[in-house]
Coordinates of C-alpha atoms and ligand atoms in Angstrom, one line a residue:
M1 CA -0.1 0.1 0.1
P2 CA 1.7 3.3 -0.9
S3 CA 2.7 5.4 2.0
W4 CA -0.2 8.2 1.2
T5 CA -2.8 5.4 1.7
R6 CA -1.6 4.4 5.1
V7 CA -1.2 7.9 6.4
S8 CA -4.8 8.8 5.1
W9 CA -6.4 5.4 7.2
I10 CA -4.3 6.5 10.4
V11 CA -5.9 9.9 10.2
V12 CA -9.2 8.6 9.6
A13 CA -8.9 6.1 12.6
V14 CA -7.5 8.9 14.7
A15 CA -10.6 11.1 13.8
V16 CA -12.9 7.9 14.7
V17 CA -11.3 7.6 18.1
V18 CA -11.4 11.2 19.1
G19 CA -14.9 11.8 17.8
V20 CA -16.2 8.6 19.9
V21 CA -14.5 10.2 23.2
V22 CA -15.7 14.0 22.6
G23 CA -19.1 12.9 21.7
T24 CA -19.4 10.6 24.8
V25 CA -17.9 13.4 27.0
T26 CA -20.1 15.7 25.6
W27 CA -23.1 13.7 26.1
A28 CA -22.0 13.2 29.4
I29 CA -22.0 16.9 30.2
I30 CA -24.7 18.0 28.0
G31 CA -27.0 15.2 27.6
R32 CA -26.9 13.8 31.6
G33 CA -24.4 16.1 33.5
P34 CA -21.8 15.4 36.1
S35 CA -23.1 13.1 39.1
P36 CA -24.2 15.1 42.2
P37 CA -21.2 15.5 44.8
E38 CA -21.5 13.2 47.6
L39 CA -22.7 15.6 50.4
R40 CA -20.6 14.7 53.9
N41 CA -22.9 14.0 56.8
L42 CA -22.7 17.0 59.1
D43 CA -22.6 16.3 62.7
W44 CA -25.5 18.1 64.4
W45 CA -23.7 21.3 65.2
E46 CA -21.7 22.1 62.2
N47 CA -24.4 23.5 60.5
T48 CA -26.7 24.7 63.1
V49 CA -28.5 27.6 64.3
I50 CA -27.8 28.7 67.7
Y51 CA -30.3 31.1 69.7
Q52 CA -28.9 32.7 72.7
I53 CA -31.4 33.4 75.3
Y54 CA -31.2 35.9 78.2
P55 CA -33.4 34.0 80.3
R56 CA -34.2 36.9 82.7
S57 CA -35.7 38.8 79.6
F58 CA -37.3 35.8 77.7
K59 CA -40.6 34.8 79.0
D60 CA -42.1 35.1 82.5
T61 CA -44.8 32.4 83.5
N62 CA -44.9 33.4 87.2
G63 CA -45.9 37.2 87.0
D64 CA -42.8 38.6 88.8
G65 CA -41.8 40.3 86.2
I66 CA -38.4 37.9 85.8
G67 CA -38.1 35.0 83.1
D68 CA -38.1 31.8 84.1
L69 CA -36.9 28.3 82.9
R70 CA -41.0 27.4 82.5
G71 CA -41.2 30.5 80.1
I72 CA -38.4 29.3 78.0
T73 CA -40.1 25.9 78.0
S74 CA -43.3 27.1 76.9
E75 CA -42.1 28.8 74.0
L76 CA -39.8 26.0 72.8
E77 CA -41.8 25.8 69.5
H78 CA -40.6 29.5 68.8
F79 CA -37.3 27.8 68.0
V80 CA -38.7 24.9 65.9
D81 CA -40.9 27.8 63.8
A82 CA -37.8 29.8 63.4
G83 CA -35.7 27.2 62.1
V84 CA -33.1 27.0 65.1
G85 CA -31.3 24.1 65.9
A86 CA -30.0 24.7 69.7
I87 CA -30.6 27.0 72.3
W88 CA -27.8 28.5 74.7
M89 CA -28.9 29.9 78.0
S90 CA -27.2 32.4 80.0
P91 CA -26.7 31.4 83.4
I92 CA -29.5 29.7 85.0
F93 CA -27.5 28.7 88.3
S94 CA -28.1 29.9 92.0
S95 CA -26.6 33.7 92.1
P96 CA -26.9 36.7 94.2
M97 CA -27.5 38.3 90.8
I98 CA -24.8 41.0 91.3
D99 CA -23.8 40.3 87.5
F100 CA -26.8 38.6 86.5
G101 CA -25.7 35.0 86.8
Y102 CA -22.5 35.5 85.9
D103 CA -21.7 35.3 89.8
I104 CA -22.7 31.9 90.8
S105 CA -23.0 31.0 94.3
D106 CA -23.9 27.1 93.6
F107 CA -22.9 25.6 90.2
Y108 CA -25.3 22.7 91.1
D109 CA -28.3 24.1 91.2
I110 CA -31.3 26.5 89.3
H111 CA -31.3 30.2 90.7
Y112 CA -34.6 30.5 92.3
E113 CA -36.2 33.2 90.7
Y114 CA -35.8 31.0 87.3
G115 CA -37.2 27.5 89.0
T116 CA -36.4 24.2 90.2
M117 CA -34.0 21.3 88.8
A118 CA -37.5 19.7 87.9
D119 CA -38.2 22.9 85.5
F120 CA -35.0 22.6 84.1
E121 CA -35.3 18.4 83.5
E122 CA -38.5 19.1 82.0
L123 CA -37.3 22.0 79.8
V124 CA -34.5 19.6 78.4
S125 CA -36.7 16.5 78.1
R126 CA -39.4 18.8 76.2
A127 CA -36.7 20.5 74.1
H128 CA -35.0 17.3 72.8
E129 CA -38.4 16.2 72.0
L130 CA -38.7 18.9 69.4
G131 CA -35.2 18.3 68.1
I132 CA -33.8 21.2 69.9
K133 CA -30.2 21.2 71.4
V134 CA -29.8 22.8 74.9
L135 CA -26.4 24.5 75.8
L136 CA -25.6 25.6 79.4
D137 CA -23.4 28.9 80.1
Y138 CA -20.3 27.3 81.9
V139 CA -18.4 30.2 84.1
P140 CA -15.3 28.7 85.2
N141 CA -13.1 31.9 85.5
H142 CA -14.9 32.9 89.0
A143 CA -17.6 32.5 91.4
S144 CA -19.7 34.3 93.7
T145 CA -18.2 35.6 96.9
E146 CA -21.3 34.0 98.3
S147 CA -20.4 30.7 97.5
D148 CA -19.3 27.9 99.4
Y149 CA -15.9 27.5 97.7
F150 CA -15.1 31.1 98.6
K151 CA -16.4 31.3 102.1
R152 CA -14.2 28.3 102.5
S153 CA -11.5 29.4 101.1
V154 CA -11.8 32.5 103.4
A155 CA -11.6 30.3 106.6
R156 CA -8.3 28.4 105.3
E157 CA -10.2 25.0 105.0
P158 CA -8.2 22.3 104.1
G159 CA -8.5 21.8 100.7
Y160 CA -9.7 25.0 99.9
E161 CA -6.9 27.5 100.7
N162 CA -6.0 27.9 97.5
Y163 CA -9.0 27.7 95.6
F164 CA -8.9 31.4 94.9
V165 CA -6.1 34.0 93.8
W166 CA -5.0 35.6 97.3
A167 CA -2.1 37.7 98.0
D168 CA -0.2 39.7 100.9
P169 CA 0.0 43.3 100.7
V170 CA 2.8 45.0 99.3
I171 CA 4.8 47.0 101.4
D172 CA 6.5 49.9 99.5
S173 CA 9.9 51.7 99.9
Q174 CA 7.9 54.4 102.4
N175 CA 6.7 51.3 104.4
N176 CA 3.3 51.8 103.0
S177 CA 0.9 49.0 102.4
R178 CA -0.6 48.7 99.0
V179 CA -2.2 46.4 96.9
P180 CA -0.2 43.6 95.0
S181 CA -0.4 44.9 91.5
N182 CA -1.7 47.9 89.4
W183 CA -4.3 45.4 87.5
I184 CA -8.0 47.2 86.5
S185 CA -10.9 45.0 86.6
Q186 CA -13.5 44.9 83.4
F187 CA -15.8 46.6 85.4
G188 CA -13.6 49.4 86.7
G189 CA -11.3 49.4 90.0
S190 CA -8.6 47.4 91.5
V191 CA -8.8 43.5 90.4
W192 CA -7.8 43.4 94.5
E193 CA -9.8 43.2 97.2
W194 CA -9.0 43.1 101.0
N195 CA -10.6 40.2 102.9
E196 CA -10.7 41.1 106.6
I197 CA -11.0 37.5 108.0
R198 CA -8.5 36.1 106.0
Q199 CA -6.2 39.2 106.1
Q200 CA -5.1 38.9 102.1
Y201 CA -6.3 40.2 98.9
Y202 CA -8.4 38.4 96.8
L203 CA -8.3 38.7 92.8
H204 CA -11.4 39.4 91.0
Q205 CA -11.5 40.4 87.3
F206 CA -14.9 41.4 86.9
A207 CA -17.0 42.6 89.8
V208 CA -15.8 42.5 93.6
E209 CA -18.1 39.9 94.0
Q210 CA -16.9 37.3 91.6
A211 CA -13.7 36.2 92.9
D212 CA -11.5 34.6 90.4
F213 CA -10.7 30.8 90.7
N214 CA -6.8 29.6 90.8
F215 CA -6.3 27.4 87.6
R216 CA -2.9 26.8 89.1
E217 CA -4.7 24.4 91.7
P218 CA -5.4 21.1 90.8
A219 CA -8.8 20.4 92.9
V220 CA -10.1 23.6 91.1
R221 CA -9.4 21.9 87.8
Q222 CA -10.9 18.8 89.1
E223 CA -14.1 20.3 90.5
M224 CA -14.5 22.0 86.9
L225 CA -14.5 18.7 85.2
N226 CA -17.2 17.6 88.2
I227 CA -19.4 20.5 86.9
M228 CA -19.3 19.8 83.8
R229 CA -19.9 16.4 84.4
F230 CA -22.8 17.0 86.4
W231 CA -24.6 19.0 84.0
I232 CA -23.7 16.7 81.0
E233 CA -25.6 14.2 82.9
K234 CA -28.6 16.1 83.1
G235 CA -29.0 16.4 79.6
A236 CA -27.1 19.4 78.6
D237 CA -25.7 19.0 75.0
G238 CA -22.7 21.8 75.5
F239 CA -21.2 24.7 77.0
R240 CA -20.4 28.1 76.4
L241 CA -17.3 29.1 77.8
D242 CA -17.4 32.2 79.9
A243 CA -14.7 34.7 80.1
I244 CA -11.8 32.2 78.8
P245 CA -9.3 34.7 78.4
H246 CA -9.0 35.7 82.1
L247 CA -8.4 32.2 83.6
F248 CA -5.0 32.7 84.3
E249 CA -2.6 35.8 85.4
A250 CA 1.0 36.2 85.7
N251 CA 2.5 33.9 88.2
P252 CA 4.4 35.6 90.9
N253 CA 6.9 32.9 90.7
D254 CA 8.1 34.0 87.4
H255 CA 8.2 37.4 88.4
G256 CA 10.5 37.1 91.2
G257 CA 7.7 36.8 93.8
V258 CA 5.5 39.4 93.1
Y259 CA 2.8 40.1 90.8
P260 CA 4.0 42.6 88.0
D261 CA 2.4 45.8 87.6
E262 CA 1.2 46.2 84.1
P263 CA 2.4 49.0 81.7
L264 CA 0.5 52.1 81.1
T265 CA -1.3 52.2 77.6
G266 CA -1.1 56.1 77.6
N267 CA -4.7 56.5 76.9
M268 CA -5.2 60.1 78.2
F269 CA -9.1 59.7 78.4
L270 CA -9.1 57.2 80.8
T271 CA -8.5 57.3 84.9
S272 CA -6.3 55.1 86.5
D273 CA -9.1 53.0 87.7
Q274 CA -10.6 52.5 84.4
P275 CA -10.2 49.2 82.3
G276 CA -7.9 50.4 79.5
Y277 CA -5.9 52.4 81.6
T278 CA -3.1 49.5 81.6
T279 CA -2.1 47.1 79.1
Q280 CA -3.4 43.9 80.0
E281 CA -0.6 41.5 79.2
H282 CA -0.5 40.0 82.6
V283 CA -3.9 39.3 83.1
R284 CA -5.4 37.8 79.9
D285 CA -4.5 35.4 77.1
L286 CA -1.8 33.4 78.9
I287 CA -0.5 30.4 77.1
E288 CA -1.5 28.6 80.4
L289 CA -5.1 28.7 79.5
Y290 CA -5.1 27.1 76.4
D291 CA -4.3 23.8 78.2
V292 CA -7.2 24.0 80.5
V293 CA -9.5 24.2 77.4
Y294 CA -7.7 21.5 75.8
E295 CA -8.7 19.1 79.0
W296 CA -12.1 20.4 78.6
R297 CA -11.9 18.8 75.4
D298 CA -10.9 15.3 76.1
F299 CA -13.3 15.4 79.0
V300 CA -16.3 15.9 76.7
D301 CA -14.9 13.6 74.0
R302 CA -14.3 10.6 76.7
W303 CA -17.4 11.0 78.0
Q304 CA -19.1 11.1 74.7
E305 CA -17.2 8.0 73.7
D306 CA -17.7 6.0 76.7
N307 CA -21.7 6.9 76.9
Q308 CA -21.7 6.6 72.9
A309 CA -23.5 10.0 73.1
E310 CA -24.0 12.5 70.6
T311 CA -21.3 15.0 70.4
K312 CA -20.9 17.7 73.4
V313 CA -19.7 20.9 72.1
L314 CA -17.9 23.6 73.8
L315 CA -17.9 27.3 72.5
A316 CA -15.2 29.7 73.9
E317 CA -16.1 33.2 74.6
A318 CA -12.9 35.0 73.8
Y319 CA -12.5 38.5 73.0
A320 CA -8.7 38.2 72.0
N321 CA -6.8 38.8 68.6
I322 CA -7.1 36.6 65.9
T323 CA -4.2 34.5 66.7
M324 CA -5.0 34.0 70.2
T325 CA -8.4 33.3 68.8
M326 CA -7.6 30.5 66.9
L327 CA -5.4 28.7 69.3
Y328 CA -8.8 27.9 70.9
Y329 CA -9.6 25.5 67.8
G330 CA -6.4 23.6 68.9
N331 CA -2.6 23.8 68.7
E332 CA 0.2 22.7 66.3
R333 CA 0.9 19.9 68.6
G334 CA -2.4 18.2 68.0
R335 CA -4.1 19.4 70.8
I336 CA -7.6 20.2 70.1
G337 CA -9.8 22.7 71.8
A338 CA -13.4 24.0 71.6
H339 CA -15.5 23.2 68.9
F340 CA -15.1 26.7 68.0
P341 CA -14.2 30.2 69.5
F342 CA -17.2 32.8 69.0
N343 CA -16.5 35.2 66.2
F344 CA -17.1 38.4 67.8
D345 CA -15.7 40.1 64.3
F346 CA -19.2 41.7 63.4
I347 CA -19.1 43.4 66.8
T348 CA -15.7 44.4 67.7
S349 CA -14.5 45.0 63.5
L350 CA -17.8 46.1 62.0
S351 CA -20.3 48.5 62.6
A352 CA -22.6 51.0 60.6
K353 CA -19.5 53.1 59.4
S354 CA -18.3 50.1 57.7
N355 CA -18.1 49.6 53.7
A356 CA -18.4 46.5 51.5
R357 CA -14.5 45.9 51.4
D358 CA -14.2 46.5 55.4
F359 CA -17.3 43.6 55.4
V360 CA -15.3 41.3 52.8
Y361 CA -12.0 41.9 54.3
V362 CA -13.0 41.2 57.9
I363 CA -15.1 38.0 56.9
N364 CA -12.3 36.8 54.8
R365 CA -10.1 37.4 57.9
W366 CA -11.7 34.3 60.0
L367 CA -11.6 32.1 57.2
T368 CA -8.1 32.8 56.2
Y369 CA -7.0 32.2 59.8
M370 CA -9.3 29.5 60.8
P371 CA -7.0 26.0 60.9
R372 CA -8.1 23.6 58.4
G373 CA -11.1 21.2 58.8
Q374 CA -12.8 23.5 61.4
V375 CA -16.3 25.0 61.3
A376 CA -16.8 28.8 61.2
N377 CA -19.2 30.7 63.2
W378 CA -20.7 34.2 63.3
V379 CA -21.9 36.4 65.6
F380 CA -24.2 39.5 65.4
G381 CA -25.1 40.3 69.2
N382 CA -25.1 39.1 72.7
H383 CA -26.1 40.1 76.1
D384 CA -23.0 42.4 76.5
N385 CA -23.4 44.8 73.5
N386 CA -25.6 47.0 71.8
R387 CA -28.2 45.2 70.1
M388 CA -27.4 44.4 66.1
P389 CA -29.8 46.9 64.5
S390 CA -28.6 49.7 66.8
R391 CA -25.0 49.1 66.3
F392 CA -25.5 49.0 62.5
R393 CA -28.8 50.5 60.8
T394 CA -32.3 49.3 61.4
N395 CA -32.5 49.0 57.4
M396 CA -29.8 46.4 57.3
V397 CA -31.6 43.9 59.7
D398 CA -32.5 41.3 56.7
G399 CA -29.0 41.8 55.0
L400 CA -27.2 40.9 58.2
N401 CA -29.3 38.0 59.0
G402 CA -28.6 37.0 55.4
L403 CA -25.0 36.9 55.8
N404 CA -25.3 35.2 59.1
M405 CA -27.4 32.2 57.7
M406 CA -25.3 32.2 54.5
L407 CA -21.7 32.6 55.5
P408 CA -20.3 28.8 56.1
G409 CA -20.4 27.2 59.3
V410 CA -22.6 27.8 62.5
A411 CA -25.2 30.6 62.7
I412 CA -25.6 32.4 66.2
T413 CA -28.7 34.7 66.9
Y414 CA -28.8 36.5 69.9
Q415 CA -32.7 36.7 71.2
G416 CA -34.8 39.7 69.3
E417 CA -32.6 39.3 66.2
E418 CA -35.0 37.2 64.2
I419 CA -37.5 40.0 64.5
G420 CA -35.0 43.1 64.4
M421 CA -35.3 44.1 68.2
R422 CA -33.1 47.2 68.8
D423 CA -31.7 48.6 72.1
G424 CA -34.4 49.4 74.8
Y425 CA -33.8 52.9 76.6
V426 CA -33.1 52.3 80.2
S427 CA -32.6 55.4 82.2
W428 CA -30.0 56.0 85.0
E429 CA -32.7 55.6 87.5
D430 CA -33.5 52.0 86.0
T431 CA -30.0 51.0 85.2
V432 CA -29.1 47.7 87.0
D433 CA -25.8 46.7 85.2
V434 CA -22.7 46.5 87.5
S435 CA -20.8 47.8 84.8
A436 CA -22.8 50.9 84.4
C437 CA -23.4 51.1 87.8
N438 CA -19.8 50.8 88.7
Q439 CA -18.1 53.1 86.2
G440 CA -20.9 55.1 84.7
N441 CA -22.8 58.3 86.0
P442 CA -26.1 60.0 85.1
D443 CA -24.3 61.4 81.8
N444 CA -22.3 58.6 80.8
Y445 CA -23.5 55.3 81.9
L446 CA -24.9 54.3 78.6
E447 CA -21.3 53.8 77.4
Y448 CA -20.5 51.4 79.8
S449 CA -24.2 50.1 80.3
R450 CA -25.3 46.6 78.9
D451 CA -29.0 47.0 80.1
P452 CA -30.2 48.2 76.5
A453 CA -29.5 45.1 74.9
R454 CA -31.2 42.8 77.7
T455 CA -34.7 44.5 77.8
P456 CA -37.5 41.7 77.7
Y457 CA -38.4 40.0 74.4
H458 CA -41.4 41.2 72.6
W459 CA -44.1 38.5 71.8
N460 CA -47.0 40.7 71.1
N461 CA -48.4 44.0 71.6
S462 CA -50.2 43.1 75.2
T463 CA -49.1 43.8 78.7
S464 CA -45.3 44.2 78.8
A465 CA -45.0 42.8 75.2
G466 CA -46.4 39.4 76.6
F467 CA -43.0 39.2 78.2
S468 CA -44.8 39.1 81.6
T469 CA -48.4 39.8 82.9
S470 CA -47.0 42.2 85.4
Q471 CA -46.2 45.7 84.1
S472 CA -43.3 46.3 86.3
T473 CA -40.5 44.1 84.8
W474 CA -36.6 43.7 86.1
L475 CA -35.7 46.1 83.1
P476 CA -38.5 48.2 81.3
V477 CA -39.7 46.8 78.2
A478 CA -38.6 48.9 75.1
E479 CA -41.3 51.2 73.5
D480 CA -41.1 50.0 70.2
Y481 CA -42.7 46.7 71.3
R482 CA -46.1 47.5 69.6
E483 CA -44.3 47.9 66.3
I484 CA -41.7 45.3 66.4
N485 CA -43.1 42.2 68.0
L486 CA -43.2 38.4 67.0
Q487 CA -46.8 38.2 66.8
A488 CA -47.3 41.0 64.4
Q489 CA -44.3 39.7 62.1
K490 CA -45.9 36.3 62.0
E491 CA -49.3 38.1 60.7
A492 CA -47.7 40.5 58.5
E493 CA -47.5 39.7 54.9
R494 CA -43.4 40.5 55.0
S495 CA -41.4 40.9 58.0
H496 CA -37.9 40.0 59.7
F497 CA -39.0 37.0 61.0
K498 CA -40.7 35.5 57.7
V499 CA -37.4 36.6 56.2
Y500 CA -35.5 35.1 59.1
Q501 CA -37.7 32.1 58.6
S502 CA -36.9 31.5 54.5
L503 CA -33.2 32.2 55.5
T504 CA -32.8 29.4 57.9
R505 CA -34.6 27.5 55.6
L506 CA -32.1 28.0 52.8
R507 CA -29.4 26.3 55.2
K508 CA -30.7 23.1 54.3
E509 CA -29.9 23.5 50.4
P510 CA -26.7 21.9 49.4
A511 CA -24.8 24.9 48.2
V512 CA -25.5 26.6 51.5
S513 CA -24.7 23.2 54.1
H514 CA -21.8 22.2 51.9
G515 CA -21.2 24.4 49.0
D516 CA -17.9 26.8 48.3
H517 CA -18.2 30.4 49.4
H518 CA -17.0 33.4 47.4
I519 CA -17.5 36.8 48.8
Q520 CA -16.7 40.1 47.2
A521 CA -17.2 43.5 47.2
L522 CA -18.8 44.8 43.6
S523 CA -18.7 48.4 44.8
K524 CA -17.7 50.5 47.7
N525 CA -20.9 49.8 49.3
T526 CA -22.4 46.3 47.7
L527 CA -21.3 42.9 48.6
V528 CA -21.8 39.4 47.3
L529 CA -21.7 36.2 48.6
V530 CA -22.3 33.3 46.4
R531 CA -22.5 29.8 47.8
H532 CA -22.2 27.1 45.2
I533 CA -21.8 23.4 44.5
I534 CA -22.1 21.8 41.3
T535 CA -25.3 20.1 40.1
Y536 CA -27.5 22.0 42.7
D537 CA -28.9 25.8 42.4
T538 CA -26.5 28.6 43.3
F539 CA -27.5 31.0 45.9
A540 CA -26.2 34.4 46.3
L541 CA -26.6 37.4 48.9
V542 CA -26.4 40.8 47.2
F543 CA -26.2 43.5 49.9
N544 CA -26.0 47.3 50.1
V545 CA -24.3 48.1 53.4
G546 CA -24.1 51.7 52.6
T547 CA -26.4 55.1 53.1
E548 CA -26.8 55.5 49.3
T549 CA -28.5 54.0 46.4
D550 CA -26.3 51.6 44.3
T551 CA -26.1 49.9 41.1
V552 CA -23.7 46.9 40.5
D553 CA -23.5 44.5 37.6
L554 CA -24.0 41.1 38.5
S555 CA -22.5 39.5 34.9
T556 CA -19.4 39.6 36.1
I557 CA -19.9 36.9 38.5
T558 CA -19.2 33.7 36.4
L559 CA -21.0 31.3 39.1
L560 CA -24.3 33.0 38.5
A561 CA -26.7 31.9 35.5
E562 CA -29.8 32.8 34.4
P563 CA -32.8 32.3 34.8
M564 CA -32.2 34.1 38.2
T565 CA -35.1 34.3 40.8
V566 CA -35.4 36.4 44.1
Y567 CA -35.3 33.8 47.0
A568 CA -35.9 36.5 50.0
S569 CA -35.5 40.0 50.3
S570 CA -35.3 42.9 52.6
I571 CA -38.7 43.8 53.7
F572 CA -38.6 47.3 52.1
S573 CA -37.4 45.9 49.1
R574 CA -39.5 46.6 45.7
R575 CA -38.8 42.8 44.5
V576 CA -40.4 39.9 46.4
P577 CA -39.8 36.5 46.5
G578 CA -40.3 34.8 42.9
D579 CA -39.5 38.1 40.9
T580 CA -36.9 37.4 38.2
V581 CA -33.7 39.3 38.3
P582 CA -31.8 39.6 34.9
L583 CA -27.9 38.7 35.1
G584 CA -27.0 42.5 34.4
E585 CA -27.4 45.7 36.4
V586 CA -29.3 45.6 39.5
T587 CA -29.9 48.8 41.6
L588 CA -30.2 48.4 45.7
Q589 CA -31.5 50.9 48.2
P590 CA -29.7 51.8 51.4
G591 CA -29.4 48.9 53.4
E592 CA -31.5 46.6 50.6
A593 CA -30.5 42.9 50.5
L594 CA -31.5 40.1 48.1
V595 CA -31.1 36.5 48.1
L596 CA -31.2 35.4 44.5
Q597 CA -31.2 31.5 43.5
A598 CA -29.8 30.5 40.1
P599 CA -29.5 27.5 38.4
P600 CA -26.3 25.0 38.6
T601 CA -23.6 26.1 37.0
Ligands
NOJ701 C1 -18.8 37.6 79.8 C2 -20.5 37.7 79.9 O1 -21.2 37.3 78.7 C3 -20.5 39.0 80.9 O2 -22.0 39.1 81.0 C4 -20.1 38.8 82.0 O3 -20.1 40.2 83.0 C5 -18.7 38.3 82.3 N1 -18.2 37.1 81.4 C6 -18.4 38.0 83.4 O4 -18.4 36.7 83.7

């Protein structure tokens, strides 16, 4: 056969093979498409919504103007309705209520104003029947000075002598006796308080009545595990770990036998008894504390394994820089810590002044620093900070809830965020927060007060917003309850609550529960968050965080395709669920957010 004929046979054969391969692949892509990815089974907490209850302000059933456990039990359906998976209750244990429960006098009992142990058991069992997990607030850093622990330590009872951080006075060169160091408490004033009986100072990083445990004392470490075991055995599904950065202070053994003074920050607007006047290098974020958190994790994991139980979660409350925060997840030597440290960035790094780039930068910071394989979380408010719509703007509620629900990981809602509750007004006369009472005066107390974020929940427009049958409540009910309340929002055609419900539902979509995320500033004030996974619908949140109308071009986002429809929108938006949005220019009013649903790409 002449060589040109052989060549042409080869060419024909290659062409046929290539044709078959290309045809098959094309058929696979166009005709059948790629098969759906396997979706990893998520543990119960990994994609849940956690709702923080401030028990004193949630629901009062006995008419004393103070919320109680029966109130929480009576409203558990609200969480099912809202799409919440777990509740975390601020402390419910016996307490003189100097810091509204964060000063515990009996770690093994329920505070009498909140109910009884039987009420707690009922709450847990009913919640579990409804599929709601129950998390408790664990306060290991300090105990009330009314606790037995403290009283025994004051009396130097054997086994309790070193339960707290005790120190002798320092005698200076002029022979004057003074406090052991210049450290300042979180609520103002020295951390050192003289005890007449023991003739020593004790340390308190918070109120005078909240004495700090000594975590270098093995008996304290053991007791903390006992407390944890007690509540796990009562059915708790995990704990929020309070004030963890403060567990340790500098050890005098490392500083020539004294408690070293802190350097001054140089902040001239503060007086010498105000937090922030000194740096806090000797009183927070000490590396020793992480071993305690890792010890707790080992403990809950072992309990869970021994009892073949579901995961018991540990959530660390730590206001710290990003490096020290991430260490709560675990360290590089393979120790594992909290399931996550709370991400307070939306409280500490973003505000009404932030633009879209600030949002994108701050969100990416967490996701960049988070160790591989860990779960993110997003906090928009809590009982220690002004409420979310008051810190940002009231027209941003749905967009902020949209970010909370659409960012990867766990969403955390502080009670009232689902209906857009704002700060309540609390006069100086009505102020009860120890932080404001200690540091404030009638002119400046609002800078310190946490009461505005703690006013009672708005159930409806009846007496005391349906929180209590009494007109006199422990904190006044915010005046806007007639407009902003759950019942009205359930009845309205469009409301924050309805948007919230559709957002929690959205979390079940594979793109949101398992997909990739892509976040970008489309302009100075508008950001887009896209959640995407092959073969399933894509969802995108487009959110104007600014104060002016903004037009952006969606066609630059390659993960989006037409036809796009509105899945949810801010309650004041001209676009409603079901509306079509072209993949081109879109104009958003100030604060407006749209959640768009697009076909798989
Ligand atoms: C953090 C809590 O959230 C806050 O309310 C409390 O005052 C301090 N820890 C002290 O326990």
